[in-house]
XYZ file of C-alpha atoms in Angstrom:
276
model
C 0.000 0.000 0.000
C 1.174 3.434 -0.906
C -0.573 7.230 0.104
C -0.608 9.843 -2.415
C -0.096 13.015 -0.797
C -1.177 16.815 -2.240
C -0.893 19.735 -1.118
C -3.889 21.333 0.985
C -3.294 25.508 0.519
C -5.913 26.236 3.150
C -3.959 24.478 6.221
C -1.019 25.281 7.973
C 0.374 22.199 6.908
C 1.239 21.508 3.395
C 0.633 18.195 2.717
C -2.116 15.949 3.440
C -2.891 12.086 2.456
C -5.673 12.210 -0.012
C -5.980 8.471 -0.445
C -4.421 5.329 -0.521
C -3.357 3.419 -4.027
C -3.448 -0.441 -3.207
C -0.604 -1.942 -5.405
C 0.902 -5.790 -5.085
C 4.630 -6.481 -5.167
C 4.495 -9.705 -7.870
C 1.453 -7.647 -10.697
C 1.850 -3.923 -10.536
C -0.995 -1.806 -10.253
C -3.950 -3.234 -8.003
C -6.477 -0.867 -9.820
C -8.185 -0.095 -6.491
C -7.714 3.272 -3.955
C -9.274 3.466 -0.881
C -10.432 6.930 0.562
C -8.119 8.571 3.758
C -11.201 7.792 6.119
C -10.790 4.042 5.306
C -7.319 3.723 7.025
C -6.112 4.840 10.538
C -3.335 6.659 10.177
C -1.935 7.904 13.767
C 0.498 10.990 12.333
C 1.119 12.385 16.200
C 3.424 15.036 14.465
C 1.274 17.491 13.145
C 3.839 21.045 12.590
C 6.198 19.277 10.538
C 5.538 19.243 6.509
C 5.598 15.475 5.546
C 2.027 13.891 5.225
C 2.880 11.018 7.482
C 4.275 12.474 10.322
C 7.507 11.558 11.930
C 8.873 8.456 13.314
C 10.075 7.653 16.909
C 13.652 6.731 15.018
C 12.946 9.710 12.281
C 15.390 11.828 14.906
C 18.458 9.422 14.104
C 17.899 9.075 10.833
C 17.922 12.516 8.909
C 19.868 15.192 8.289
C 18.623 18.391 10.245
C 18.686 21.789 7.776
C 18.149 24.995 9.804
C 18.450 27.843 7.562
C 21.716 27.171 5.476
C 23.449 24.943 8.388
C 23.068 21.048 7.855
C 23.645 18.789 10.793
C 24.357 15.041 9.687
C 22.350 12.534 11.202
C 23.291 10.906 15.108
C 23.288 7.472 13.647
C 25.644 8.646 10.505
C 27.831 10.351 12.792
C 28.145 7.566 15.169
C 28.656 4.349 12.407
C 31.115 7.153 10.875
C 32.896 7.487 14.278
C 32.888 3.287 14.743
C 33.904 2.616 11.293
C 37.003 5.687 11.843
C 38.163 3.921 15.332
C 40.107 1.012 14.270
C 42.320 2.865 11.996
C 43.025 5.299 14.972
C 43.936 2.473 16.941
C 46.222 0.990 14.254
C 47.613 4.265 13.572
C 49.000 4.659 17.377
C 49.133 1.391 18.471
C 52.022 1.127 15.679
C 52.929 5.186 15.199
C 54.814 6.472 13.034
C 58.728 6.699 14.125
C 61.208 9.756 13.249
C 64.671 8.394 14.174
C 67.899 10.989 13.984
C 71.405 9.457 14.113
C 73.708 11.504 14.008
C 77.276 11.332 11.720
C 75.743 7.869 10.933
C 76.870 6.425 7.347
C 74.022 5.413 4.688
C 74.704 1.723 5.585
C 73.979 2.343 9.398
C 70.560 4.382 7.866
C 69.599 1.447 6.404
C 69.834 -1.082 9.055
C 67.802 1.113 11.369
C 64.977 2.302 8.630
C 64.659 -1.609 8.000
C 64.917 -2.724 11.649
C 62.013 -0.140 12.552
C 60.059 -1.065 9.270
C 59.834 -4.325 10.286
C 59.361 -4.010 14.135
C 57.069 -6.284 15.431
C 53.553 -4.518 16.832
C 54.655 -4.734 20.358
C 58.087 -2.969 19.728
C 61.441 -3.707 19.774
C 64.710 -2.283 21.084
C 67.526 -0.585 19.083
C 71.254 -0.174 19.525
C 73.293 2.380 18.179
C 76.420 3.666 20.153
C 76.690 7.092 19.255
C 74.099 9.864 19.682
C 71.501 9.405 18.177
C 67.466 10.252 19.077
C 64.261 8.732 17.882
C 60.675 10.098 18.354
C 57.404 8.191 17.820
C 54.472 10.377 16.305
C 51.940 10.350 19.087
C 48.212 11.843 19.175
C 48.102 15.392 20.213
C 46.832 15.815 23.853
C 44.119 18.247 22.651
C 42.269 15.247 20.805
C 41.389 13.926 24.526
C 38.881 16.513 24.216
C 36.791 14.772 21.611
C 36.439 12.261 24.209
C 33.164 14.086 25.406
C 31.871 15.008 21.846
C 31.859 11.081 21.104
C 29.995 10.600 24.350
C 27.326 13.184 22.878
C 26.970 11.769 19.721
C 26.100 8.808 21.763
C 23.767 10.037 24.464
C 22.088 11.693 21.621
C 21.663 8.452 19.893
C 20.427 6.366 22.708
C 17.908 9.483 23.576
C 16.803 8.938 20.150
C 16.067 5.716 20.575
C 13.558 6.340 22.952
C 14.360 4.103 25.594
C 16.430 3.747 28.702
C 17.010 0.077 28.395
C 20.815 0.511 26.575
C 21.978 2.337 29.042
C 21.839 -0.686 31.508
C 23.850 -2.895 29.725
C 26.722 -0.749 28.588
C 26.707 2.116 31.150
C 28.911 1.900 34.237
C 26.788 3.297 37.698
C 23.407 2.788 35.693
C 21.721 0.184 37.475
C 18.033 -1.165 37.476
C 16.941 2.000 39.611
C 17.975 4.426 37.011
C 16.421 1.809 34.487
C 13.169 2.486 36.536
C 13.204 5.452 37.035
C 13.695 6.733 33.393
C 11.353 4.528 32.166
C 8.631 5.962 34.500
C 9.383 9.387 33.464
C 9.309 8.026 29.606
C 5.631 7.039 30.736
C 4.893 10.719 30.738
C 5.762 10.882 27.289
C 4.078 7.532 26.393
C 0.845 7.944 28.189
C -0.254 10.668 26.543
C 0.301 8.740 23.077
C -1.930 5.944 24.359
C -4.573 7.950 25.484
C -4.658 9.286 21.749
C -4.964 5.942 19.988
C -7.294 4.710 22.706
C -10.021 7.502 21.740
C -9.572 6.880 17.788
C -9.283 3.074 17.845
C -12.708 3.286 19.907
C -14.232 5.749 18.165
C -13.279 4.864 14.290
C -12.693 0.955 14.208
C -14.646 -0.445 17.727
C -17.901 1.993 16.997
C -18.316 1.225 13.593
C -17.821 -2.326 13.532
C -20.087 -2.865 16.866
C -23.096 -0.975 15.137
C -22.653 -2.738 12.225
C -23.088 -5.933 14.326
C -26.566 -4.906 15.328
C -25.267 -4.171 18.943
C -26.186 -1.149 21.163
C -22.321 0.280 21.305
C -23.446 2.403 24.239
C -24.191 -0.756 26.267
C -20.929 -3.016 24.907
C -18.496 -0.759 26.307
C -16.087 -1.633 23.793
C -12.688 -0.359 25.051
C -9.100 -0.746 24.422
C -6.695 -1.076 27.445
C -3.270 -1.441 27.129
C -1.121 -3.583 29.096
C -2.639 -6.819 31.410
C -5.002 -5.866 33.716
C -3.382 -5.965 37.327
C -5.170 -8.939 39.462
C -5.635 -8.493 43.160
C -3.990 -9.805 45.707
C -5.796 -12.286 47.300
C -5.216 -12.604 51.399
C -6.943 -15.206 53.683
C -9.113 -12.812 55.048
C -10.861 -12.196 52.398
C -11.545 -15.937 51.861
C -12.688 -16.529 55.174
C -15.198 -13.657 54.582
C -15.984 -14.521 51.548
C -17.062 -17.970 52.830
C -19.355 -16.436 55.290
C -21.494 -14.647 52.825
C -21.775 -17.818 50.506
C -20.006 -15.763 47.555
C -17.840 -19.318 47.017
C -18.882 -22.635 47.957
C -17.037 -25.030 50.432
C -14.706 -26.664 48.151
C -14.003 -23.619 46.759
C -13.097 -22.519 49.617
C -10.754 -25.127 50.258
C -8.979 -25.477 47.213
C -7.953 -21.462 47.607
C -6.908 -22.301 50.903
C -4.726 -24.553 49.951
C -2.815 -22.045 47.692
C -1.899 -20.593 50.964
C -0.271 -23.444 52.302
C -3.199 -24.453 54.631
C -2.765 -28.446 55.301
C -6.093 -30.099 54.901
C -7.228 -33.590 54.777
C -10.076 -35.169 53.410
C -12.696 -36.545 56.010
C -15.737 -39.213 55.385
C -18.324 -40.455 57.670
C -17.966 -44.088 56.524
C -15.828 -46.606 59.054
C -13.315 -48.643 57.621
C -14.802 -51.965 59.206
C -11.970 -54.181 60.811
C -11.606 -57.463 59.323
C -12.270 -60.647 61.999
């Protein structure tokens, strides 16, 4: 299924789905459209220009244009700053090596350029017994700074992905308490979303369908609830009372009362008779 979007002049935004072109992957064109009212379309984005809103991972993904300035996308920026790591570890794990030896002959040059040419990664020492001085090319001490950029890119990045859950498994110090607790203040944000489909979904898809049905929708009480419903705790009080005022019957009763680890045996009125 594709939408065909046009632009709508008289709103503030300047696109809006018009319909809906039905089309199959293996013979083209379907030949059928169905109207905008006939699908759902939950587009919680409404001030941004694109017809079908934005996606949760929309943030990540695109490039952000504010007047003439373009800033790349988190998740190009980070896979660029992955995929640029291993050379910078190869590049100073085995640095490059300026070596000065003084009044040295070309012979003596050559030993030493192939002795550090073929150096093996973890180093090697070299002899030489007249001055001489040689200097590995190391990282500047400014680029320790870029330290905290690369942990922006990536706190950006797991923002983006709208959920706390990463951070637990690669974050030193964030245990399941900070797991909790930004997940209940990422309810605030979620809640609100919920509420929204759960007035549409009732109102456009559980309305229609129950009055087509031939059933009083005011009486159904169709509703959508997300999550599993909660069940009460049960305590033995309640079963006792509960028993009083015949709600359950006695082997009902029993039965629950096991669950609580109450012992109970089975009694009859009928004697075992003793054999003579």
């Amino acid at each position: 299924m594709c939408a065909r979007v046009s632009s709508v002049p008289d709103l503030k935004i300047p696109y809006k789905v018009t319909g809906y072109q039905l089309k199959s992957t293996y013979s083209g064109n379907a030949g059928s459209e169905l109207k905008p009212e006939a699908v759902v379309h939950w587009r919680l984005c409404s001030d941004v220009p694109s017809g079908f809103g934005v996606g949760l991972l929309q943030v990540l993904l695109h490039t952000l244009t504010l007047d003439s300035d373009k800033r790349p996308a988190y998740s190009w920026m980070k896979a660029k700053i992955e995929r640029i790591m291993p050379r910078i570890f190869e590049k100073y794990a085995g640095p490059d090596v300026l070596a000065y030896l003084d009044k040295a002959d070309a012979a003596t040059i050559k030993q030493f350029e192939a002795a550090i040419k073929n150096r093996p990664e973890e180093g090697a020492w070299l002899f030489y017994n007249k001055p001489c001085e040689v200097k590995p090319v190391t990282i500047d001490p400014r680029a320790q700074g870029f330290v905290y950029y690369i942990d922006h890119i990536v706190n950006q990045f797991y923002l983006g992905c709208e959920t706390p859950l990463p951070r637990l498994f690669s974050t030193p110090g964030f245990t399941e308490a900070s797991a909790r607790a930004a997940l209940d203040l990422q309810d605030m944000l979620i809640k609100p979303v919920q509420r929204y489909v759960k007035r549409q979904v009732e109102r456009e898809i559980f309305l229609p369908i129950v009055v087509q049905a031939g059933c009083d929708a005011a009486k159904a009480k169709v509703r959508l609830n997300f999550g599993s419903p909660e069940t009460p705790e049960l305590n033995p009080a309640d079963l006792i009372k509960a028993a009083e005022q015949g709600l359950i019957r006695a082997e009902e009763f029993r039965k629950n009362a096991v669950k609580f680890g109450w012992e109970l045996w089975d009694t009859t009125n009928a004697t075992k008779e003793t054999p003579k």
